Structure formats: C-alpha cells, structure tokens
PDB file of C-alpha atoms in Angstrom:
ATOM      1  CA  ASN A   1      36.994 102.875 110.863  1.00 82.00           C
ATOM      2  CA  GLY A   2      40.424 103.857 109.520  1.00 75.00           C
ATOM      3  CA  PRO A   3      41.336 105.304 107.354  1.00 76.00           C
ATOM      4  CA  ARG A   4      44.833 103.682 107.614  1.00 81.00           C
ATOM      5  CA  ASP A   5      45.876  99.978 108.546  1.00 88.00           C
ATOM      6  CA  ALA A   6      42.602  98.580 110.244  1.00 93.00           C
ATOM      7  CA  ALA A   7      39.556  99.090 112.545  1.00 94.00           C
ATOM      8  CA  ILE A   8      41.721  96.523 115.080  1.00 96.00           C
ATOM      9  CA  MET A   9      45.442  96.625 114.504  1.00 96.00           C
ATOM     10  CA  TYR A  10      47.514  94.079 116.851  1.00 97.00           C
ATOM     11  CA  GLU A  11      51.019  94.530 116.084  1.00 97.00           C
ATOM     12  CA  CYS A  12      54.190  92.802 117.580  1.00 98.00           C
ATOM     13  CA  CYS A  13      52.311  91.696 120.803  1.00 97.00           C
ATOM     14  CA  LYS A  14      51.400  88.323 122.555  1.00 98.00           C
ATOM     15  CA  ASN A  15      48.247  87.058 124.042  1.00 98.00           C
ATOM     16  CA  GLY A  16      45.529  89.418 122.931  1.00 98.00           C
ATOM     17  CA  LEU A  17      42.074  88.608 123.061  1.00 98.00           C
ATOM     18  CA  ILE A  18      39.906  90.311 120.250  1.00 98.00           C
ATOM     19  CA  TYR A  19      36.353  89.329 120.471  1.00 98.00           C
ATOM     20  CA  ASN A  20      32.796  90.273 119.995  1.00 98.00           C
ATOM     21  CA  ASN A  21      33.361  93.529 118.066  1.00 97.00           C
ATOM     22  CA  VAL A  22      30.948  94.700 115.087  1.00 95.00           C
ATOM     23  CA  LEU A  23      33.369  96.658 112.562  1.00 94.00           C
ATOM     24  CA  VAL A  24      31.481  98.359 109.891  1.00 91.00           C
ATOM     25  CA  ASP A  25      32.946  99.936 106.779  1.00 88.00           C
ATOM     26  CA  ASN A  26      36.525  99.502 107.709  1.00 88.00           C
ATOM     27  CA  GLY A  27      39.424 101.530 105.987  1.00 83.00           C
ATOM     28  CA  ARG A  28      42.039  98.964 104.706  1.00 87.00           C
ATOM     29  CA  ARG A  29      41.304  96.068 107.064  1.00 92.00           C
ATOM     30  CA  GLY A  30      38.726  94.939 109.528  1.00 94.00           C
ATOM     31  CA  VAL A  31      41.365  93.242 111.862  1.00 97.00           C
ATOM     32  CA  TYR A  32      44.994  93.129 111.287  1.00 97.00           C
ATOM     33  CA  ILE A  33      47.276  90.960 113.440  1.00 98.00           C
ATOM     34  CA  SER A  34      50.821  91.476 112.673  1.00 98.00           C
ATOM     35  CA  ALA A  35      53.830  89.749 113.592  1.00 98.00           C
ATOM     36  CA  SER A  36      52.020  88.602 117.005  1.00 98.00           C
ATOM     37  CA  ASP A  37      51.899  85.389 119.030  1.00 98.00           C
ATOM     38  CA  ASN A  38      48.890  83.658 120.759  1.00 98.00           C
ATOM     39  CA  THR A  39      46.316  86.088 119.815  1.00 98.00           C
ATOM     40  CA  LYS A  40      42.805  85.158 119.671  1.00 98.00           C
ATOM     41  CA  VAL A  41      40.240  86.452 117.103  1.00 98.00           C
ATOM     42  CA  TYR A  42      36.953  85.202 118.087  1.00 98.00           C
ATOM     43  CA  ASN A  43      33.180  85.950 117.480  1.00 98.00           C
ATOM     44  CA  ASN A  44      33.712  89.349 115.418  1.00 98.00           C
ATOM     45  CA  THR A  45      31.416  90.615 112.667  1.00 97.00           C
ATOM     46  CA  ILE A  46      33.161  92.324 110.193  1.00 96.00           C
ATOM     47  CA  ILE A  47      31.266  94.353 107.350  1.00 92.00           C
ATOM     48  CA  ARG A  48      32.421  95.828 103.964  1.00 88.00           C
ATOM     49  CA  SER A  49      36.281  96.113 104.592  1.00 87.00           C
ATOM     50  CA  VAL A  50      37.882  98.684 102.030  1.00 82.00           C
ATOM     51  CA  GLY A  51      41.147  98.353 100.500  1.00 83.00           C
ATOM     52  CA  ARG A  52      42.852  95.342 101.807  1.00 88.00           C
ATOM     53  CA  ALA A  53      41.139  92.523 103.901  1.00 93.00           C
ATOM     54  CA  GLY A  54      38.549  91.530 106.210  1.00 95.00           C
ATOM     55  CA  ILE A  55      40.899  89.716 108.405  1.00 97.00           C
ATOM     56  CA  GLU A  56      44.760  89.751 108.107  1.00 97.00           C
ATOM     57  CA  LEU A  57      47.355  87.455 109.626  1.00 97.00           C
ATOM     58  CA  ASP A  58      50.723  88.368 108.285  1.00 96.00           C
ATOM     59  CA  GLY A  59      53.324  91.086 109.199  1.00 95.00           C
ATOM     60  CA  ILE A  60      56.457  88.674 108.779  1.00 94.00           C
ATOM     61  CA  PRO A  61      59.337  88.643 108.236  1.00 92.00           C
ATOM     62  CA  ARG A  62      60.054  90.980 111.048  1.00 93.00           C
ATOM     63  CA  THR A  63      63.362  91.050 112.881  1.00 95.00           C
ATOM     64  CA  GLY A  64      63.158  89.346 116.372  1.00 96.00           C
ATOM     65  CA  LYS A  65      59.224  88.748 115.903  1.00 97.00           C
ATOM     66  CA  THR A  66      57.221  85.757 115.095  1.00 98.00           C
ATOM     67  CA  LEU A  67      53.674  84.761 113.786  1.00 98.00           C
ATOM     68  CA  MET A  68      52.871  81.952 115.847  1.00 98.00           C
ATOM     69  CA  ASN A  69      50.110  80.029 117.766  1.00 98.00           C
ATOM     70  CA  ASN A  70      47.153  82.779 116.624  1.00 98.00           C
ATOM     71  CA  SER A  71      43.637  81.501 116.490  1.00 98.00           C
ATOM     72  CA  VAL A  72      40.906  83.062 114.077  1.00 98.00           C
ATOM     73  CA  TYR A  73      37.543  81.402 115.293  1.00 98.00           C
ATOM     74  CA  ASN A  74      33.669  82.433 114.707  1.00 98.00           C
ATOM     75  CA  ASN A  75      33.785  85.411 112.698  1.00 98.00           C
ATOM     76  CA  ILE A  76      31.803  86.811 110.073  1.00 98.00           C
ATOM     77  CA  VAL A  77      33.641  88.402 107.113  1.00 97.00           C
ATOM     78  CA  TYR A  78      30.798  89.845 104.966  1.00 93.00           C
ATOM     79  CA  ASN A  79      30.338  91.777 101.634  1.00 80.00           C
ATOM     80  CA  ASN A  80      33.587  92.573 100.529  1.00 64.00           C
ATOM     81  CA  SER A  81      33.640  92.920  96.646  1.00 57.00           C
ATOM     82  CA  THR A  82      36.195  93.471  93.930  1.00 56.00           C
ATOM     83  CA  THR A  83      35.210  97.247  93.919  1.00 61.00           C
ATOM     84  CA  ASN A  84      36.318  97.681  97.932  1.00 59.00           C
ATOM     85  CA  ALA A  85      37.995  95.316  99.774  1.00 58.00           C
ATOM     86  CA  GLN A  86      40.731  93.203  97.728  1.00 82.00           C
ATOM     87  CA  TYR A  87      40.770  90.000 100.118  1.00 92.00           C
ATOM     88  CA  ASP A  88      38.323  88.443 102.632  1.00 95.00           C
ATOM     89  CA  PHE A  89      41.463  86.369 104.164  1.00 96.00           C
ATOM     90  CA  PHE A  90      45.020  87.243 103.759  1.00 95.00           C
ATOM     91  CA  PHE A  91      46.902  84.978 105.759  1.00 97.00           C
ATOM     92  CA  ARG A  92      50.517  83.578 105.937  1.00 95.00           C
ATOM     93  CA  LYS A  93      51.026  79.939 105.773  1.00 94.00           C
ATOM     94  CA  ASN A  94      52.529  77.772 108.417  1.00 95.00           C
ATOM     95  CA  ASP A  95      55.648  77.173 106.683  1.00 89.00           C
ATOM     96  CA  ARG A  96      58.533  78.937 108.330  1.00 87.00           C
ATOM     97  CA  SER A  97      60.378  78.805 111.553  1.00 91.00           C
ATOM     98  CA  ASP A  98      58.664  82.143 112.727  1.00 95.00           C
ATOM     99  CA  VAL A  99      55.215  81.350 111.019  1.00 97.00           C
ATOM    100  CA  ALA A 100      53.864  78.204 112.648  1.00 97.00           C
ATOM    101  CA  GLY A 101      50.869  76.954 114.794  1.00 98.00           C
ATOM    102  CA  ASN A 102      48.343  79.520 113.468  1.00 98.00           C
ATOM    103  CA  VAL A 103      44.700  77.955 113.167  1.00 98.00           C
ATOM    104  CA  SER A 104      41.466  79.373 111.437  1.00 98.00           C
ATOM    105  CA  ASP A 105      38.024  77.621 111.669  1.00 98.00           C
ATOM    106  CA  ASN A 106      34.245  78.083 112.159  1.00 98.00           C
ATOM    107  CA  ASN A 107      34.215  81.355 110.305  1.00 98.00           C
ATOM    108  CA  CYS A 108      31.547  82.434 107.839  1.00 98.00           C
ATOM    109  CA  VAL A 109      33.056  84.228 104.758  1.00 97.00           C
ATOM    110  CA  TYR A 110      30.401  85.499 102.064  1.00 96.00           C
ATOM    111  CA  ARG A 111      30.088  88.198  99.210  1.00 92.00           C
ATOM    112  CA  SER A 112      26.872  89.030  97.619  1.00 88.00           C
ATOM    113  CA  SER A 113      28.277  89.353  94.362  1.00 86.00           C
ATOM    114  CA  GLY A 114      31.373  87.829  92.767  1.00 87.00           C
ATOM    115  CA  PRO A 115      33.737  84.792  94.362  1.00 91.00           C
ATOM    116  CA  LEU A 116      35.609  84.803  97.308  1.00 93.00           C
ATOM    117  CA  SER A 117      39.082  86.246  97.461  1.00 92.00           C
ATOM    118  CA  LEU A 118      41.396  84.056 100.041  1.00 95.00           C
ATOM    119  CA  VAL A 119      44.932  84.939  99.836  1.00 95.00           C
ATOM    120  CA  LEU A 120      47.864  82.684 101.338  1.00 95.00           C
ATOM    121  CA  ARG A 121      51.203  84.260 101.590  1.00 91.00           C
ATOM    122  CA  SER A 122      54.214  81.904 101.704  1.00 85.00           C
ATOM    123  CA  GLU A 123      57.877  81.947 101.112  1.00 72.00           C
ATOM    124  CA  ILE A 124      57.666  78.267  99.472  1.00 68.00           C
ATOM    125  CA  ALA A 125      54.112  78.253  97.399  1.00 67.00           C
ATOM    126  CA  GLY A 126      51.295  80.961  98.131  1.00 76.00           C
ATOM    127  CA  GLY A 127      48.346  81.475  95.909  1.00 91.00           C
ATOM    128  CA  SER A 128      44.620  83.118  95.651  1.00 92.00           C
ATOM    129  CA  TYR A 129      41.552  80.755  96.153  1.00 95.00           C
ATOM    130  CA  THR A 130      37.989  81.419  95.484  1.00 95.00           C
ATOM    131  CA  THR A 131      36.520  78.873  97.600  1.00 97.00           C
ATOM    132  CA  LEU A 132      36.690  77.587 100.889  1.00 98.00           C
ATOM    133  CA  SER A 133      37.467  74.021  99.822  1.00 97.00           C
ATOM    134  CA  ALA A 134      40.441  75.132  97.459  1.00 97.00           C
ATOM    135  CA  TRP A 135      41.626  77.380 100.540  1.00 97.00           C
ATOM    136  CA  PHE A 136      41.442  74.520 102.733  1.00 97.00           C
ATOM    137  CA  ASP A 137      43.394  72.191 100.413  1.00 95.00           C
ATOM    138  CA  ALA A 138      46.282  74.766 100.082  1.00 93.00           C
ATOM    139  CA  SER A 139      46.270  75.986 103.702  1.00 94.00           C
ATOM    140  CA  GLY A 140      44.998  73.541 106.082  1.00 95.00           C
ATOM    141  CA  TYR A 141      42.832  76.697 107.360  1.00 98.00           C
ATOM    142  CA  ASP A 142      39.106  76.443 108.007  1.00 98.00           C
ATOM    143  CA  PRO A 143      37.870  73.199 107.431  1.00 98.00           C
ATOM    144  CA  TYR A 144      34.594  73.467 108.796  1.00 98.00           C
ATOM    145  CA  SER A 145      34.036  77.486 107.951  1.00 98.00           C
ATOM    146  CA  ILE A 146      30.995  78.117 105.593  1.00 98.00           C
ATOM    147  CA  SER A 147      30.161  80.594 102.859  1.00 97.00           C
ATOM    148  CA  ALA A 148      26.676  81.660 103.232  1.00 97.00           C
ATOM    149  CA  ASN A 149      24.244  84.585 103.693  1.00 96.00           C
ATOM    150  CA  PRO A 150      24.022  85.158 107.453  1.00 96.00           C
ATOM    151  CA  LEU A 151      20.625  86.792 106.805  1.00 95.00           C
ATOM    152  CA  PHE A 152      21.075  89.961 109.176  1.00 94.00           C
ATOM    153  CA  VAL A 153      17.889  90.948 110.640  1.00 91.00           C
ATOM    154  CA  THR A 154      18.627  94.761 109.855  1.00 85.00           C
ATOM    155  CA  GLY A 155      21.993  94.740 108.463  1.00 76.00           C
ATOM    156  CA  SER A 156      22.367  98.467 108.883  1.00 72.00           C
ATOM    157  CA  GLY A 157      24.176 100.879 111.263  1.00 68.00           C
ATOM    158  CA  SER A 158      25.641  98.623 113.998  1.00 68.00           C
ATOM    159  CA  ASN A 159      22.480  96.083 113.828  1.00 84.00           C
ATOM    160  CA  TYR A 160      23.854  92.692 112.651  1.00 92.00           C
ATOM    161  CA  ALA A 161      21.764  90.559 114.634  1.00 93.00           C
ATOM    162  CA  VAL A 162      20.895  87.095 113.134  1.00 95.00           C
ATOM    163  CA  PRO A 163      17.450  85.299 113.056  1.00 94.00           C
ATOM    164  CA  SER A 164      17.186  81.778 114.237  1.00 94.00           C
ATOM    165  CA  SER A 165      16.879  80.600 110.320  1.00 95.00           C
ATOM    166  CA  SER A 166      20.501  81.989 109.868  1.00 97.00           C
ATOM    167  CA  PRO A 167      23.174  79.421 108.535  1.00 98.00           C
ATOM    168  CA  VAL A 168      25.763  80.817 111.356  1.00 98.00           C
ATOM    169  CA  VAL A 169      23.269  79.536 114.185  1.00 98.00           C
ATOM    170  CA  ASN A 170      25.041  76.694 116.278  1.00 97.00           C
ATOM    171  CA  ALA A 171      27.821  76.495 113.622  1.00 98.00           C
ATOM    172  CA  ALA A 172      30.538  78.031 115.793  1.00 98.00           C
ATOM    173  CA  LYS A 173      33.257  76.649 118.103  1.00 98.00           C
ATOM    174  CA  THR A 174      32.889  76.695 121.788  1.00 97.00           C
ATOM    175  CA  VAL A 175      35.721  79.119 123.149  1.00 98.00           C
ATOM    176  CA  ALA A 176      35.590  79.450 126.993  1.00 96.00           C
ATOM    177  CA  GLU A 177      36.789  83.385 126.670  1.00 97.00           C
ATOM    178  CA  VAL A 178      33.656  84.416 124.844  1.00 98.00           C
ATOM    179  CA  ALA A 179      30.816  83.484 127.458  1.00 98.00           C
ATOM    180  CA  THR A 180      28.449  86.005 126.252  1.00 97.00           C
ATOM    181  CA  ASP A 181      27.946  88.142 123.085  1.00 97.00           C
ATOM    182  CA  TYR A 182      28.128  91.863 122.222  1.00 95.00           C
ATOM    183  CA  ILE A 183      25.249  92.929 123.899  1.00 94.00           C
ATOM    184  CA  GLY A 184      25.958  90.315 127.085  1.00 95.00           C
ATOM    185  CA  THR A 185      23.399  87.673 125.836  1.00 95.00           C
ATOM    186  CA  VAL A 186      24.909  84.408 127.202  1.00 96.00           C
ATOM    187  CA  ARG A 187      26.519  81.925 125.093  1.00 97.00           C
ATOM    188  CA  PRO A 188      25.282  79.406 123.757  1.00 96.00           C
ATOM    189  CA  GLN A 189      21.631  79.986 123.174  1.00 95.00           C
ATOM    190  CA  GLY A 190      21.163  76.732 121.439  1.00 94.00           C
ATOM    191  CA  THR A 191      23.190  73.673 121.064  1.00 96.00           C
ATOM    192  CA  ALA A 192      26.561  75.567 119.964  1.00 97.00           C
ATOM    193  CA  TYR A 193      27.820  78.952 119.865  1.00 98.00           C
ATOM    194  CA  ASP A 194      26.697  81.175 117.048  1.00 98.00           C
ATOM    195  CA  ILE A 195      29.240  82.566 114.437  1.00 98.00           C
ATOM    196  CA  GLY A 196      29.779  86.238 114.662  1.00 98.00           C
ATOM    197  CA  ALA A 197      29.452  88.790 117.447  1.00 97.00           C
ATOM    198  CA  LEU A 198      25.457  88.764 118.012  1.00 96.00           C
ATOM    199  CA  GLU A 199      23.898  85.154 119.339  1.00 96.00           C
ATOM    200  CA  ALA A 200      20.506  84.517 118.052  1.00 94.00           C
ATOM    201  CA  ALA A 201      18.661  84.395 121.343  1.00 79.00           C
ATOM    202  CA  GLY A 202      16.316  81.346 122.096  1.00 66.00           C
ATOM    203  CA  THR A 203      17.768  79.140 119.588  1.00 59.00           C
TER     204      THR A 203
END
C-alpha cells in the first residue's frame, strides 16, 4: 500500500468510519487522519508500516480545519521497527482550540524488536515515548491499551487471524458500528470484542 501518504488517508473530512481493514506493508503510514473531525478508526490490523507511522492523527494547523472528536479504538499496530516505520503512533495532543476531544484506547501496539515509538506533537509540550504508560501520562491516550504479541496464527499474506490464547481476545471496547469482523464473523464471540480486524471464533 502506497508508496505515498498512507494505505488509508482521510483528509479534511468529517464523520468517517474506517474499520475492519487488514493493512500490510504500508508505504509511509497505515492510517492517516489529517485535519478531520468525528472520524472513527476501529478494529484495524496494521502490519509493517514503512517510513512514518502505523496510525497518525495530525494535519494541523490547517486554515479553516480542525482535528476534533476523533476516536481510535481496538486497532493492532504490529512489527514496525527502527529499520522501517519511524513511529507506531504519531498523534496531536488535545491542547489547542482546533485540536480537542480526540481519544485512543484498547489498542495493541507491538514490536518484536526494540522499544515502541509513540510521538506526541504539541504546540505546548510534545515528546517521544517508548512505553504505553509513559505515553498515557503525557497524552491521556490509551489507558487500557496493551503492548503484547498478538500471536497471529499464520501472520503472512492477508491472514492475520488470532488464536483464542491471544492477548487481544476479549480485550477491545464494544463499538456498535462494528457488529462483525473482516470476514463477517459476528462480534463478540466471547465476553468482549477482540482487538484487530479478525475476531477469534468461539472465544
């Protein structure tokens, strides 16, 4: 996907719903939400983004545009590394009149080697963080997100299903807009939604 901008780029728009995508080997970004409002990025599986970030929430300042009330829930961002994607998350902080109400949580962010790279951009005080706890302390994003290997059954091609033993099973937020998964399996199969595009059947 790419090579420019993102596998999915949503710019200067409102009320978008981006869900149940399996995005593999993405040029520059997996999902880029730029200067948009009320966008919902739910239950995507984003693998090996190259050059920039797994998910980016930014594109501000932009004349006449805002970055407000966007939500990033239940996504897997997997196996970026220092040799390809620079960041796992690259988000604007809620600290301006045109950047407010954005939320992110119940995601799984994992690298098989090296620390996470979570970047907070801000006109007041930004920074780069290598753990979800430090990221939450600085940004308020992702209080219930996890950094754990999702244990994909195959993990190749477009097959990124997870087994019942995966830490992403029953670890997602219930979002009414995503009633089924990438292949049409009803959510949830267990006590709660699974993180990512594919629900583990019979959990």
